[in-house]
Coordinates of C-alpha atoms in Angstrom, one line a residue:
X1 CA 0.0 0.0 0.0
X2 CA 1.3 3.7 -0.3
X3 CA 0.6 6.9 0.4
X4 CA 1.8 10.0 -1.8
X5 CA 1.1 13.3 -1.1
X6 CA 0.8 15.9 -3.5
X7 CA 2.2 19.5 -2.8
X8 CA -0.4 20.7 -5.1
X9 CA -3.3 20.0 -4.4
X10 CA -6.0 22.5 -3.4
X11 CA -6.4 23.5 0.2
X12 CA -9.2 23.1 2.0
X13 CA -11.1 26.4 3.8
X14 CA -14.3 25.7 6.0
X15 CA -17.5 25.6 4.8
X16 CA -19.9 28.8 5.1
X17 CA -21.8 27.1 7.8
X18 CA -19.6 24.3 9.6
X19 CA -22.6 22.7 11.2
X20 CA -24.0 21.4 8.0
X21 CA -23.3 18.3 6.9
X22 CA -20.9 18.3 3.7
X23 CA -22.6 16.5 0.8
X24 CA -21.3 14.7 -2.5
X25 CA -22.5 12.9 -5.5
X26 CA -20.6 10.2 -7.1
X27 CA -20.3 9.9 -11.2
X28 CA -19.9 5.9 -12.5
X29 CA -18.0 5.3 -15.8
X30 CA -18.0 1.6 -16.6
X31 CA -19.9 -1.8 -15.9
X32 CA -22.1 -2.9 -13.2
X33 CA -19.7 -4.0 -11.0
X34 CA -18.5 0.1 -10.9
X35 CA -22.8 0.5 -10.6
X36 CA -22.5 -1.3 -7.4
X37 CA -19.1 -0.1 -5.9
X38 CA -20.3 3.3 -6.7
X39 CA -23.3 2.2 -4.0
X40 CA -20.7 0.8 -1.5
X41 CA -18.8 4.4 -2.3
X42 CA -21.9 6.2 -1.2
X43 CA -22.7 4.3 1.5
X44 CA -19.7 4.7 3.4
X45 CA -19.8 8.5 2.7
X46 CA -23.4 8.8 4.6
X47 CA -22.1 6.5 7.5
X48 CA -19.5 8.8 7.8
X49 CA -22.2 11.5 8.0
X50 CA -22.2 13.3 4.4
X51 CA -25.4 13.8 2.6
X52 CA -26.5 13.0 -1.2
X53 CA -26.2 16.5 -2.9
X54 CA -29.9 17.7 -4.5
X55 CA -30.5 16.4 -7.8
X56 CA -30.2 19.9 -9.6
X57 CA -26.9 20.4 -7.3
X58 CA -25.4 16.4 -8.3
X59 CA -26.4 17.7 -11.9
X60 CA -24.0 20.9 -11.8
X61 CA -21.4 19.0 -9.3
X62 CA -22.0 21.5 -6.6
X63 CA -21.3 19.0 -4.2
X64 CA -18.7 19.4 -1.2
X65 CA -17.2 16.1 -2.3
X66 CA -17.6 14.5 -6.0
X67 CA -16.3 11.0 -6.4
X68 CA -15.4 10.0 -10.6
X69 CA -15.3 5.9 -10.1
X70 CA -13.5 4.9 -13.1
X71 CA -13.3 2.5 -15.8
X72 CA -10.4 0.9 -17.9
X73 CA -11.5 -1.3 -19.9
X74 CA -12.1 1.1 -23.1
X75 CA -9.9 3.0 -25.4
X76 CA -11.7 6.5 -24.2
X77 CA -11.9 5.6 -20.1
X78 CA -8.7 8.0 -19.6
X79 CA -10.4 10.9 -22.0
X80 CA -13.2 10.1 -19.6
X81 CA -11.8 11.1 -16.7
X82 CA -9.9 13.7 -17.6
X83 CA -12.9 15.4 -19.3
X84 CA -14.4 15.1 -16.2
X85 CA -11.8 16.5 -14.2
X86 CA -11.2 19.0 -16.4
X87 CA -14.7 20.8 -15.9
X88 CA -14.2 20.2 -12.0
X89 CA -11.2 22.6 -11.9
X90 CA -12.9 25.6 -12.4
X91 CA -15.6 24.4 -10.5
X92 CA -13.5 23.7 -7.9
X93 CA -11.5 27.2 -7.9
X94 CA -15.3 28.9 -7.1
X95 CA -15.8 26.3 -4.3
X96 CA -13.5 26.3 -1.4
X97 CA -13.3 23.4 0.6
X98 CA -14.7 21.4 -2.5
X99 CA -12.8 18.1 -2.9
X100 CA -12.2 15.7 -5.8
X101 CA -11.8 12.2 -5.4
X102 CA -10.6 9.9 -8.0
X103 CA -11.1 5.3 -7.7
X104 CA -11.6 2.5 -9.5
X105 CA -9.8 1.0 -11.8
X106 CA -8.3 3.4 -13.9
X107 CA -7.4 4.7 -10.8
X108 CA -5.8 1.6 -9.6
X109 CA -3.9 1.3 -12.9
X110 CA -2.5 5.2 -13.2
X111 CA -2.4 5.4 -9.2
X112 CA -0.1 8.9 -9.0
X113 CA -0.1 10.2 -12.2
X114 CA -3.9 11.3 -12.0
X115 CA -2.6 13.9 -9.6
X116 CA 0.6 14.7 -11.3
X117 CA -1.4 15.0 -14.4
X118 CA -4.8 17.1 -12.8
X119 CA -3.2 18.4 -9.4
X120 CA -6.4 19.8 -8.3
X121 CA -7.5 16.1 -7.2
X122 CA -7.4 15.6 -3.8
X123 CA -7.6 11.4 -3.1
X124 CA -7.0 8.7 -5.4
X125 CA -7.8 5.3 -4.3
X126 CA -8.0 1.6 -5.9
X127 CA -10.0 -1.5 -6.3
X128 CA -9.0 -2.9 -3.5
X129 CA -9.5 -0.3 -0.5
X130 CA -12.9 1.3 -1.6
X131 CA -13.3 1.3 2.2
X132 CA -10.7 4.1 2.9
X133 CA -12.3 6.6 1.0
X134 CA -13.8 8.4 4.1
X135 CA -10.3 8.6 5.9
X136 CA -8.3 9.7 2.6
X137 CA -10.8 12.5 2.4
X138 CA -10.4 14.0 5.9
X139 CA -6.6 13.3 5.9
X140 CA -6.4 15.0 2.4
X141 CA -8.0 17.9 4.2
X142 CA -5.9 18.2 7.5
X143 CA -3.1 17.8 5.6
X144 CA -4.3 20.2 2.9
X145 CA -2.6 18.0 0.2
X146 CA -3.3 15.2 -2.4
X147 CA -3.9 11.5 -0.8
X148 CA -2.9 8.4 -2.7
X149 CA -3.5 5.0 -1.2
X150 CA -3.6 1.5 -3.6
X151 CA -4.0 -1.8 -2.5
X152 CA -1.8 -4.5 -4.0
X153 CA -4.6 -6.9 -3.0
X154 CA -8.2 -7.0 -1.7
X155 CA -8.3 -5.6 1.9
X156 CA -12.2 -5.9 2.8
X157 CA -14.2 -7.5 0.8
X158 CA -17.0 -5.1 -0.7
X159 CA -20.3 -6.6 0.3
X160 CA -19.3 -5.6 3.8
X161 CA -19.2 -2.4 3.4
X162 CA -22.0 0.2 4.1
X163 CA -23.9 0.2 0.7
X164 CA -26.3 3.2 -0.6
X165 CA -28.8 1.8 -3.0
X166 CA -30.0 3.2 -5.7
X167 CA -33.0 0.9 -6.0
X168 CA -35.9 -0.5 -3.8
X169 CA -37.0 -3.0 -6.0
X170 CA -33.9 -4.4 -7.4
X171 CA -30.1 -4.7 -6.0
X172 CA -26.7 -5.9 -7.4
X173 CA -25.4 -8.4 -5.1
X174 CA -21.9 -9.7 -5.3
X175 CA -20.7 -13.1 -5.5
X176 CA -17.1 -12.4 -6.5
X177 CA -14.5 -10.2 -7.2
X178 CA -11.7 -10.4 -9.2
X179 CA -10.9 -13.2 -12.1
X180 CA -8.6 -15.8 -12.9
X181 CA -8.6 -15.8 -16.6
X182 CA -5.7 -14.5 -18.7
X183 CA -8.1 -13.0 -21.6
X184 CA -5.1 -11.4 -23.7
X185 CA -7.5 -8.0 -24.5
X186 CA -8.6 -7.8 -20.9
X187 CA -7.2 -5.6 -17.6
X188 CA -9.6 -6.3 -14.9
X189 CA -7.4 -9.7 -13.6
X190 CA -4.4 -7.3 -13.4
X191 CA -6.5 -4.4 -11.7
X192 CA -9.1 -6.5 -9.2
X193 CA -6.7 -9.6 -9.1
X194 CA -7.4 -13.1 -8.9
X195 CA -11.1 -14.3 -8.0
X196 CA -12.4 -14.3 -4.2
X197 CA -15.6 -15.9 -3.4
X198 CA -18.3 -15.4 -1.0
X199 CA -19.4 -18.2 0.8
X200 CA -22.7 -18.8 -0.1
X201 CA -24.7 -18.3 3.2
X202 CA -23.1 -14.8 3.1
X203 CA -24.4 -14.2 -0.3
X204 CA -27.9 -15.7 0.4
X205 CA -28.1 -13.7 3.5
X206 CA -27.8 -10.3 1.8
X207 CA -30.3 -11.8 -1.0
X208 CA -32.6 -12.0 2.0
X209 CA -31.9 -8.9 3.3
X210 CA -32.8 -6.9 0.4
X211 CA -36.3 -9.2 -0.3
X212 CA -37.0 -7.6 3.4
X213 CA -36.4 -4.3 2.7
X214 CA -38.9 -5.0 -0.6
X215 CA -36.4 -5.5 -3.3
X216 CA -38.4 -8.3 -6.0
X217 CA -35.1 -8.9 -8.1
X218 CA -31.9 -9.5 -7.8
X219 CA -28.8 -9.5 -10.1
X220 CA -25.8 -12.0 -9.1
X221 CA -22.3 -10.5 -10.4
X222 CA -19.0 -11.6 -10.9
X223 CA -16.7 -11.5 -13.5
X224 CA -16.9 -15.1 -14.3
X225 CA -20.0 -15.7 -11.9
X226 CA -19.9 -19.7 -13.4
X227 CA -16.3 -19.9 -11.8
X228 CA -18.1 -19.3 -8.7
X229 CA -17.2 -21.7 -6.1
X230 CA -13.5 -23.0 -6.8
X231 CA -12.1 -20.9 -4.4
X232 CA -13.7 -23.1 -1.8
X233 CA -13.8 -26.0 -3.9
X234 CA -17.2 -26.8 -5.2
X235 CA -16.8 -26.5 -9.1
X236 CA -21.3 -26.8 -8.8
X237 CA -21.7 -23.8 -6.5
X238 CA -23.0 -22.0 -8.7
X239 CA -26.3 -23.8 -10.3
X240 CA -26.7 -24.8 -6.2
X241 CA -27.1 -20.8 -5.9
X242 CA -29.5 -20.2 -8.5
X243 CA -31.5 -23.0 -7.1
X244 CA -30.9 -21.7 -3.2
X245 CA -32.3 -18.1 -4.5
X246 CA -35.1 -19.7 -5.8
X247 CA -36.3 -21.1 -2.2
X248 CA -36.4 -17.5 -1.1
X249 CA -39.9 -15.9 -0.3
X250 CA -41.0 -12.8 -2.3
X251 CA -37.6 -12.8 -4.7
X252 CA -39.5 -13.0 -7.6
X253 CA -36.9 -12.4 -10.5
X254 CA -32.8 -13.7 -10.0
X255 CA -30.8 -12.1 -12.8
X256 CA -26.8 -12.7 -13.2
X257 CA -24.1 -11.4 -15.2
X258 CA -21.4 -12.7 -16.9
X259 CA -20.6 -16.0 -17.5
X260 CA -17.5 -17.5 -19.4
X261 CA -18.9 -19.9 -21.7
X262 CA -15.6 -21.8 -21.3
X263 CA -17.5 -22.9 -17.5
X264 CA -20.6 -23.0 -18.5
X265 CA -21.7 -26.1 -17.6
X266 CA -25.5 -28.3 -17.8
X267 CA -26.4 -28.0 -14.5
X268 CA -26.1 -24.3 -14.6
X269 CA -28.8 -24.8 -17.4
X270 CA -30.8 -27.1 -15.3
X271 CA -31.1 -24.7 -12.5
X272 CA -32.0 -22.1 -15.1
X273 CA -35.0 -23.9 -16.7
X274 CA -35.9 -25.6 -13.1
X275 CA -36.1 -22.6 -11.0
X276 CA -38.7 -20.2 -11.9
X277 CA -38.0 -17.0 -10.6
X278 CA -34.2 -17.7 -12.6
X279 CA -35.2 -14.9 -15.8
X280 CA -35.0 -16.6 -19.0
X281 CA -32.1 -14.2 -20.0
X282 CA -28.7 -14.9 -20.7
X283 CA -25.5 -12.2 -21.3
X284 CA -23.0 -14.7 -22.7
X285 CA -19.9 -12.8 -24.5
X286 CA -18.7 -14.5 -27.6
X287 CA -15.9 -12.1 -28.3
X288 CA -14.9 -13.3 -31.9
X289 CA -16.6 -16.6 -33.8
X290 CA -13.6 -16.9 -35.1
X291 CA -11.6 -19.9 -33.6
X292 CA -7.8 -18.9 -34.7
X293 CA -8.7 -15.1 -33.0
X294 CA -10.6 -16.7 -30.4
X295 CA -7.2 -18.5 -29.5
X296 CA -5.3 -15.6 -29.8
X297 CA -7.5 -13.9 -27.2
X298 CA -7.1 -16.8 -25.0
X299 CA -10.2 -17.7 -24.9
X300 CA -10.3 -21.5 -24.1
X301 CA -13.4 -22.5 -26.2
X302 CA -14.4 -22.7 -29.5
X303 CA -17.3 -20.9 -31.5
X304 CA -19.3 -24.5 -32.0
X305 CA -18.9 -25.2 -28.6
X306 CA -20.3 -21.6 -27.7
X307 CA -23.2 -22.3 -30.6
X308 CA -23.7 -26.0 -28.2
X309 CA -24.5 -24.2 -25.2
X310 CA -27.0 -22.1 -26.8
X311 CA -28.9 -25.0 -28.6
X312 CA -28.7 -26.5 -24.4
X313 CA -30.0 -23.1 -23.4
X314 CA -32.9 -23.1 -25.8
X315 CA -34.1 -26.5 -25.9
X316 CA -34.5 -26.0 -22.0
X317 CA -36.0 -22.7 -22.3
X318 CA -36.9 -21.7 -26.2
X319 CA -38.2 -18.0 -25.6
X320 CA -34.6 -17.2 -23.5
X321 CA -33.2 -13.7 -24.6
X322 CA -29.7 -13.8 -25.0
X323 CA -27.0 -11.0 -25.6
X324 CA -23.2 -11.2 -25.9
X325 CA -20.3 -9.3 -26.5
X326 CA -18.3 -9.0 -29.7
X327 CA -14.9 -7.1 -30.1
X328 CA -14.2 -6.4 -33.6
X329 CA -10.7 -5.6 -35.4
X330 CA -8.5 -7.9 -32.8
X331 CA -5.0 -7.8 -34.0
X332 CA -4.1 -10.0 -37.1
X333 CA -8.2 -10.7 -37.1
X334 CA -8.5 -11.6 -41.1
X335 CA -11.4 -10.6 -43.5
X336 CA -11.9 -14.6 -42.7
X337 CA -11.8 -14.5 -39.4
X338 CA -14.4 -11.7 -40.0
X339 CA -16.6 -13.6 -41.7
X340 CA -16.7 -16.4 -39.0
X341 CA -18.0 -13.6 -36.4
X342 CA -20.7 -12.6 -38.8
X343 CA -21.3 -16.7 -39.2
X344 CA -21.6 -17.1 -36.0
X345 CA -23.3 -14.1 -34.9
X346 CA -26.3 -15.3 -37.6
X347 CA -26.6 -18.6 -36.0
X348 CA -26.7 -17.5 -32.7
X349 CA -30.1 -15.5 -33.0
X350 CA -28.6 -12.9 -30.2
X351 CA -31.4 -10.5 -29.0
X352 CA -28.7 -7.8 -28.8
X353 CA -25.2 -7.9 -28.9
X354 CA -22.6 -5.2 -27.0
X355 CA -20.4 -4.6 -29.9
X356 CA -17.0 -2.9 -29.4
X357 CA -14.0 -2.2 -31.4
X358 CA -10.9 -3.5 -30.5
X359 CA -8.5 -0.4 -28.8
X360 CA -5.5 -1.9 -27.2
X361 CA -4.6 -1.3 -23.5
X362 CA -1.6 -0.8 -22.1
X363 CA -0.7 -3.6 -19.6
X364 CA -2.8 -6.6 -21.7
X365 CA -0.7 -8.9 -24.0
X366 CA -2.4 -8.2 -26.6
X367 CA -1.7 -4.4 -27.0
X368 CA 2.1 -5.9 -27.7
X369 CA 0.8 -8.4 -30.7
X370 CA 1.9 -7.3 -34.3
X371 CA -0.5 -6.9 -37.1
X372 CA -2.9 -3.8 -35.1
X373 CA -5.0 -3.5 -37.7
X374 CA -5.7 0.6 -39.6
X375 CA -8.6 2.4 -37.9
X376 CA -10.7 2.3 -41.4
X377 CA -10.8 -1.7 -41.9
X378 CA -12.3 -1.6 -38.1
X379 CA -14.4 0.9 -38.4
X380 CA -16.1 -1.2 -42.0
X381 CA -15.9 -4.2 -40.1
X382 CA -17.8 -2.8 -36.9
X383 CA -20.6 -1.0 -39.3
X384 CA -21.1 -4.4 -41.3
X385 CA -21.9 -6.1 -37.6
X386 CA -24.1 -3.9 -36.6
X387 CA -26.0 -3.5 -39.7
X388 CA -26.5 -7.4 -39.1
X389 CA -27.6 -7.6 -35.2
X390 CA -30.2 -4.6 -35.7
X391 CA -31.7 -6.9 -38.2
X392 CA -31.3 -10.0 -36.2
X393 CA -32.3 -7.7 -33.4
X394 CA -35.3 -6.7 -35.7
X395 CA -36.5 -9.7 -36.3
X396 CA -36.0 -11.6 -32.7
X397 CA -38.4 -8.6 -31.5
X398 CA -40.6 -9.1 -34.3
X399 CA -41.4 -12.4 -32.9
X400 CA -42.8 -10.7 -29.5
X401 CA -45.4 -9.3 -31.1
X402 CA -48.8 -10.3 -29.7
X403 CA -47.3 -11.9 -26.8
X404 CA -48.6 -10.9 -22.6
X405 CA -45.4 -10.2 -21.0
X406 CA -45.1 -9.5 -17.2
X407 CA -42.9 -5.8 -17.0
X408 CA -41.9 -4.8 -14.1
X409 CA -42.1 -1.0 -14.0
X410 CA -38.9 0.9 -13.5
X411 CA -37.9 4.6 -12.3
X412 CA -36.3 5.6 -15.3
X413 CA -38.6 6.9 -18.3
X414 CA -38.2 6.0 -21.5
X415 CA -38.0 9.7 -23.3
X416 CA -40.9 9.9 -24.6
X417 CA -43.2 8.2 -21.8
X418 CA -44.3 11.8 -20.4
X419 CA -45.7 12.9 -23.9
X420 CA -47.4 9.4 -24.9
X421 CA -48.8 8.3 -21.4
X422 CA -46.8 5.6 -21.1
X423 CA -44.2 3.7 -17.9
X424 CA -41.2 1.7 -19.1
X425 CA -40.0 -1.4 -17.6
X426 CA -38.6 -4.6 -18.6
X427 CA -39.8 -8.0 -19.6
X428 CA -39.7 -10.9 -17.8
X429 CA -36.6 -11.9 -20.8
X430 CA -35.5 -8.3 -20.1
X431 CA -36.2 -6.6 -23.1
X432 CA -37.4 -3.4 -22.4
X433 CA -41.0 -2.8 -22.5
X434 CA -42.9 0.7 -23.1
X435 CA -46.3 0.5 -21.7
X436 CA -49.5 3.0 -22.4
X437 CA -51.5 3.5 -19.2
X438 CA -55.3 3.0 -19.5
X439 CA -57.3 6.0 -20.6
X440 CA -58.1 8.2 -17.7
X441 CA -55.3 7.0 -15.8
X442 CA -53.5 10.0 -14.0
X443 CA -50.4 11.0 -15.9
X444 CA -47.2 10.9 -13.9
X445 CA -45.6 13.9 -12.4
X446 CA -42.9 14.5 -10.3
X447 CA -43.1 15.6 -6.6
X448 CA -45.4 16.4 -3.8
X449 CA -48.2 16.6 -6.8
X450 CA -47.4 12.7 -8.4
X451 CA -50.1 10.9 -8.0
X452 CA -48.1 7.3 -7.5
X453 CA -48.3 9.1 -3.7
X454 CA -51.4 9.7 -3.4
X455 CA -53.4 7.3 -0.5
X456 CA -56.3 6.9 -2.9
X457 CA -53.9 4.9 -5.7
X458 CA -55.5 4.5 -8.9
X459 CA -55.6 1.1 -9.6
X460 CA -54.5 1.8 -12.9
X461 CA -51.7 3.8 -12.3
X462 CA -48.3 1.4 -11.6
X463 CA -45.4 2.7 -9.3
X464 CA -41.7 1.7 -9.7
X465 CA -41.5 -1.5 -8.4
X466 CA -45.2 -2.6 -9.5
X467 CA -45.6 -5.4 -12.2
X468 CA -47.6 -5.0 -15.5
X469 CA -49.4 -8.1 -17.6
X470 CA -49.5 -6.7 -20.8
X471 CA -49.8 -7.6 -24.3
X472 CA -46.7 -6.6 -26.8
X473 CA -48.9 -4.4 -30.2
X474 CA -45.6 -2.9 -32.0
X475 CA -41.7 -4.1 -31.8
X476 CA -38.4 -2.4 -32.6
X477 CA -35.2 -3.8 -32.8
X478 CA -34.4 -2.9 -28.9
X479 CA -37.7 -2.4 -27.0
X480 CA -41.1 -3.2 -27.3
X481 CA -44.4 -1.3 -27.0
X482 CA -47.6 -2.2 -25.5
X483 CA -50.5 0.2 -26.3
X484 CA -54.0 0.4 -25.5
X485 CA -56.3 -1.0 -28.7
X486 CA -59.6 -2.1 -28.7
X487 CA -58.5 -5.8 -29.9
X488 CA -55.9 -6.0 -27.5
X489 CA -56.5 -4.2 -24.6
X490 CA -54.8 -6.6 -21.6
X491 CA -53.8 -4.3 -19.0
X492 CA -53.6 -5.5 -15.0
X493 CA -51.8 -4.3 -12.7
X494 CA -50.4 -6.2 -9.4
X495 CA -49.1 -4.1 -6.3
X496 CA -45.9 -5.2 -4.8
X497 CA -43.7 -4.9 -1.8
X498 CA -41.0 -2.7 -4.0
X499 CA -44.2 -0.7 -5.1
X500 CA -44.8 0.5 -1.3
X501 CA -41.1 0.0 -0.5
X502 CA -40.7 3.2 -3.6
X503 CA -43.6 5.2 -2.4
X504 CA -42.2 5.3 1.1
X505 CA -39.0 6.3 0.0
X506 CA -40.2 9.0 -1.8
X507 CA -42.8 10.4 0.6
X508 CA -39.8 11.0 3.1
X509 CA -37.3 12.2 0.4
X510 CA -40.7 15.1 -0.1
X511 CA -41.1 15.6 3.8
X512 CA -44.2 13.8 3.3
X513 CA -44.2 11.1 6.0
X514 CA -41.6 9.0 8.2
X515 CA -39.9 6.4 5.7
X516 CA -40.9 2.2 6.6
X517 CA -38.4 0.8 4.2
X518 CA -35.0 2.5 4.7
X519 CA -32.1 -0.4 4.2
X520 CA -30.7 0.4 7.4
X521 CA -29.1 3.5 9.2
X522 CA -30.2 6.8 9.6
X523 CA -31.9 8.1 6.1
X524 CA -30.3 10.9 4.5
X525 CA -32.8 13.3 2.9
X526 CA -35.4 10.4 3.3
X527 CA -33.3 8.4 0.6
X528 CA -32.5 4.4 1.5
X529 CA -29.0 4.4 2.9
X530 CA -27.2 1.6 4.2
X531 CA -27.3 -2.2 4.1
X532 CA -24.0 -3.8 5.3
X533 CA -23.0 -7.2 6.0
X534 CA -26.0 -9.5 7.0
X535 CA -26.2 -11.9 9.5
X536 CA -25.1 -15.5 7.8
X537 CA -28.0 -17.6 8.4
X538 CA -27.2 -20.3 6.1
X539 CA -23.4 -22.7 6.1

């Protein structure tokens, strides 16, 4: 571990009224394992008695602390952060006592450098020590200098930390950090290090503990979440898991993200099509179809092999919605090897596909490998893949059409939801849905006015959290829309747990009433707060 302090960094003056409580907002760049240490990053912040700055305030970072957790995965995660930090200098010059904090795992990767390159930064902290972020932050301003402090290895594990989440319906919940494969395109083994399990009754415990504070789904993450298990040896911890979650009372959808398809094994499958309240939704990264790149990447399966597990996947559950990854242009990747991708990508039926061309990054064995191909075969490459999933993509959705589909209703609006009467959630599959609220149905608002609050509910009016039987009337390539018509009008709505669990939160967020579904601690603002470790009540 080390500490470096920076001469330059921006002293700290007292706050206009030193018995307020300093607030912050954190900005995510990255996947959803950043999503949820972004939640452990706030939670640890209010425990140590900051507040969640007002939207309009977390909007224009006028926040006494912002937190950038960073990404470094992509070609543009760097250009990222520094745009970023860039438009908090200035900020920061017009707000003494404001600090900057940088983590994640660009941070991790760059360590010093972000403060000799942007010295108005005042902490910098890895991947592994997301739980000294409060300290760094008041040492940075007694000492009225820069504090940098990375890990070399995992100090606490994550899921015991204090967590903020965003959510009352649904959580991340952790299974693992870290991963043991050498992907040659790939950074995170070198950044989070080598896998570390949960034991399961840990990992079941805060599963339960989120269905009791009214949470109906849950995702499982990892960044091999199949691999799950050899730490402690038991190579079928895993599909036991998925089939442990499904004995749990009121979780009504188990999500999980990503597998390696070179561990993908049949009972996983089993425990897929077995349990019910396992979605019938699959993220399973391909990568390349071609085998000699595939091989190059290190990637210790084979595109027919991937194709095999699909065939498994669907002949146990034939409507599953899968999505993958692809990485176009690898080094020496052939018009051939090209072709194979678009081969397989055809056969594989995906419902959407993450498609990303291939930037190298320093530190991976592949940003060393000859042949890097020019910037203009890439991009012709990448256009010619997309151009195929949106009409896979097309045509997968096409085949909704006419079906009921259960959505549960989300807090995010679709962009046009305001202006067409409709709530947005997603399918059962996880497609996202756009539904049209009854005629006569109160349109949604924001505030003390919205009348999701209101004690006389409209029966036809679904909160966050709520579920929707619908019936899909018109398809895109990535969502689907369920309208009101006269020949297919199918529209009930069921009240849940998460439903009341959202309304409470936001009645106390408005000064409306006293909040019944906090996640432990003392509510900030009336927002959820804190959910740390659970008690282990399973071996």
């Amino acid at each position: 571990m080390s500490t470096t302090p920076a001469p330059h960094a921006t002293p700290a003056a007292p706050a206009a009224d030193a018995t307020a409580a300093r607030t912050y907002t954190v900005r995510t760049l990255g996947c959803q394992m950043n999503v949820h240490d972004s939640e452990h990053m706030a939670g640890m912040l209010e425990e140590a008695g900051y507040v969640r700055a007002a939207a309009a305030d977390e909007a224009a970072s006028r926040a006494d602390v912002v937190v950038i957790n960073t990404c470094a995965v992509r070609e543009n995660a760097a250009s990222k952060l520094y745009g970023n930090l860039g438009q908090l200098a200035e900020l920061k010059r017009e707000r003494p006592g404001m600090q900057i904090a940088v983590g994640g795992c660009l941070a991790q990767k760059d360590r010093a450098g972000i403060v000799e390159r942007a010295p108005w930064v005042d902490v910098v902290f890895g991947t592994h020590n997301l739980d000294a972020l409060p300290v760094l932050l008041e040492r940075s301003r007694h000492n009225a200098a820069a504090e940098v402090e990375i890990a070399e290895s995992l100090q606490v594990f994550p899921s015991t930390l204090p967590t903020r989440r965003e959510s009352v319906y649904a959580g991340w919940v952790s299974i693992s950090v870290g991963c043991n494969n050498t992907c040659t395109f790939c950074i995170v083994p070198h950044l989070r290090g080598k896998e570390r399990d949960r034991r399961p009754g840990q990992v079941l415990a805060e599963v339960e503990a989120l269905v009791a504070q009214g949470a109906i789904e849950v995702t499982l993450l990892g960044q091999n979440v199949n691999s799950y298990g050899v730490e402690f040896g038991d190579r079928g911890a895993f599909a036991k898991l998925l089939r442990a979650c499904g004995q749990i009372e009121g979780l009504e959808r188990v999500r999980f993200t990503s597998p390696h398809p070179a561990a993908f094994t049949d009972d996983v499958i089993d425990a897929m099509a077995e349990t019910p309240n396992v979605m019938p939704q699959l993220h399973f990264p391909l990568q390349s179809g071609s085998d000699r790149v595939l091989r190059a990447m290190r990637r210790s399966y084979r595109s027919e092999k991937f194709l095999g597990i699909l065939d498994k996947v669907r002949e146990r559950m034939p409507d599953a919605a899968v999505s993958t990854d692809i990485i176009v242009g690898f080094p020496g990747e052939t018009e051939e090897d090209f072709l194979e991708t678009l081969r397989v990508v055809e056969a594989a039926r995906f419902t959407n596909a993450f498609t990303f061309q291939y930037s190298p990054r320093p530190g991976t064995p592949a940003a060393d490998l000859p042949d890097q191909l020019p910037k203009e075969v890439v991009q012709e490459r990448f256009e010619r893949l997309v151009a195929l999933q949106d009409r896979i993509s097309a045509e997968q959705s096409a085949a909704q059409l006419g079906r009921e589909v259960e959505v549960l209703v989300a807090e995010s609006t679709g962009r046009k939801d305001a202006e067409t009467h409709r709530v947005t959630g997603r399918a059962r599959d996880n497609r996202l849905v756009h539904v049209e609220l009854p005629a006569g149905a109160p349109r949604v608002t924001d505030g003390i006015d919205d009348p999701r609050l209101a004690d006389d509910l409209d029966p036809r009016l679904p909160r966050p959290g709520d579920l929707v039987v619908t019936r899909i009337t018109r398809t895109a390539p990535y969502h689907l829309v369920a309208d009101r018509t006269e020949a297919t009008d199918l529209f009930e709505v069921r009240r849940t747990r998460s439903g009341d669990a959202w309304a409470a939160r936001e009645r106390a967020r408005l000064g409306l009433g006293a909040e019944e579904h906090s996640h432990g601690g003392a509510p900030a603002a009336g927002i959820p707060v804190v959910l740390g470790l659970p008690t282990v009540r399973r071996a």
